[in-house]
Amino acid sequence: MGYDGQVTYDKEVEMGYIYFSEPSKYKITHTEELPENDDIMLDFGEEVPIVGIELEGETARKIERIADKVNIFKKEGYY
């Protein structure tokens, strides 16, 4: 597929997203919360198994810190 992934974080709403597949190319068919941690939701795709992972609250704030330290792509906005 040629897509390296993307990590976004929106400080205003404390939400993060880890994309495994290019979001504009794949339709999300459904989202499921992880029973072990309701701050983590998996977005399943029609043509790919998982489009990405949504993160909320404290779990999302951990992504912001990781992005600052290792220069993972970070975008000020939730898509």
GROMACS .gro file of C-alpha atoms in nm:
model
   79
    1MET     CA    1   0.000   0.000   0.000
    2GLY     CA    2   0.290   0.236   0.058
    3TYR     CA    3   0.141   0.422   0.355
    4ASP     CA    4   0.374   0.469   0.653
    5GLY     CA    5   0.107   0.568   0.903
    6GLN     CA    6   0.034   0.888   1.087
    7VAL     CA    7  -0.008   0.997   1.448
    8THR     CA    8  -0.227   1.296   1.532
    9TYR     CA    9  -0.313   1.463   1.861
   10ASP     CA   10  -0.565   1.738   1.936
   11LYS     CA   11  -0.483   1.916   2.264
   12GLU     CA   12  -0.820   2.092   2.279
   13VAL     CA   13  -1.025   1.772   2.301
   14GLU     CA   14  -0.745   1.543   2.428
   15MET     CA   15  -0.789   1.293   2.144
   16GLY     CA   16  -0.521   1.112   1.953
   17TYR     CA   17  -0.529   0.891   1.649
   18ILE     CA   18  -0.286   0.636   1.510
   19TYR     CA   19  -0.358   0.565   1.143
   20PHE     CA   20  -0.246   0.234   0.996
   21SER     CA   21  -0.415   0.299   0.662
   22GLU     CA   22  -0.463   0.622   0.472
   23PRO     CA   23  -0.791   0.757   0.615
   24SER     CA   24  -0.912   0.921   0.295
   25LYS     CA   25  -0.889   0.592   0.103
   26TYR     CA   26  -1.069   0.349   0.336
   27LYS     CA   27  -1.419   0.354   0.479
   28ILE     CA   28  -1.455   0.281   0.851
   29THR     CA   29  -1.729   0.021   0.894
   30HIS     CA   30  -1.744   0.014   1.272
   31THR     CA   31  -1.562   0.113   1.589
   32GLU     CA   32  -1.512  -0.102   1.899
   33GLU     CA   33  -1.392   0.001   2.244
   34LEU     CA   34  -1.135  -0.222   2.408
   35PRO     CA   35  -1.294  -0.386   2.714
   36GLU     CA   36  -0.969  -0.346   2.909
   37ASN     CA   37  -0.943   0.031   2.846
   38ASP     CA   38  -1.236   0.242   2.724
   39ASP     CA   39  -0.992   0.520   2.623
   40ILE     CA   40  -0.888   0.302   2.326
   41MET     CA   41  -1.114   0.237   2.027
   42LEU     CA   42  -1.033   0.039   1.712
   43ASP     CA   43  -1.169   0.160   1.378
   44PHE     CA   44  -1.229  -0.136   1.147
   45GLY     CA   45  -1.232  -0.089   0.772
   46GLU     CA   46  -1.426  -0.224   0.480
   47GLU     CA   47  -1.117  -0.303   0.269
   48VAL     CA   48  -0.850  -0.320   0.542
   49PRO     CA   49  -0.872  -0.491   0.882
   50ILE     CA   50  -0.796  -0.184   1.096
   51VAL     CA   51  -0.789   0.174   0.969
   52GLY     CA   52  -0.659   0.311   1.297
   53ILE     CA   53  -0.680   0.349   1.673
   54GLU     CA   54  -0.861   0.636   1.847
   55LEU     CA   55  -0.729   0.742   2.187
   56GLU     CA   56  -0.895   0.959   2.452
   57GLY     CA   57  -0.800   1.121   2.782
   58GLU     CA   58  -0.487   1.007   2.963
   59THR     CA   59  -0.410   0.746   2.697
   60ALA     CA   60  -0.413   1.014   2.424
   61ARG     CA   61  -0.187   1.241   2.630
   62LYS     CA   62   0.074   0.962   2.627
   63ILE     CA   63   0.084   0.982   2.247
   64GLU     CA   64   0.156   1.355   2.266
   65ARG     CA   65   0.460   1.293   2.486
   66ILE     CA   66   0.590   1.015   2.260
   67ALA     CA   67   0.552   1.233   1.951
   68ASP     CA   68   0.755   1.511   2.112
   69LYS     CA   69   1.041   1.276   2.205
   70VAL     CA   70   1.082   1.066   1.892
   71ASN     CA   71   0.957   1.305   1.624
   72ILE     CA   72   0.661   1.095   1.517
   73PHE     CA   73   0.440   1.304   1.290
   74LYS     CA   74   0.216   1.515   1.512
   75LYS     CA   75  -0.067   1.728   1.384
   76GLU     CA   76  -0.269   1.982   1.580
   77GLY     CA   77  -0.611   1.862   1.478
   78TYR     CA   78  -0.827   1.555   1.493
   79TYR     CA   79  -0.913   1.392   1.162
   0.00000   0.00000   0.00000
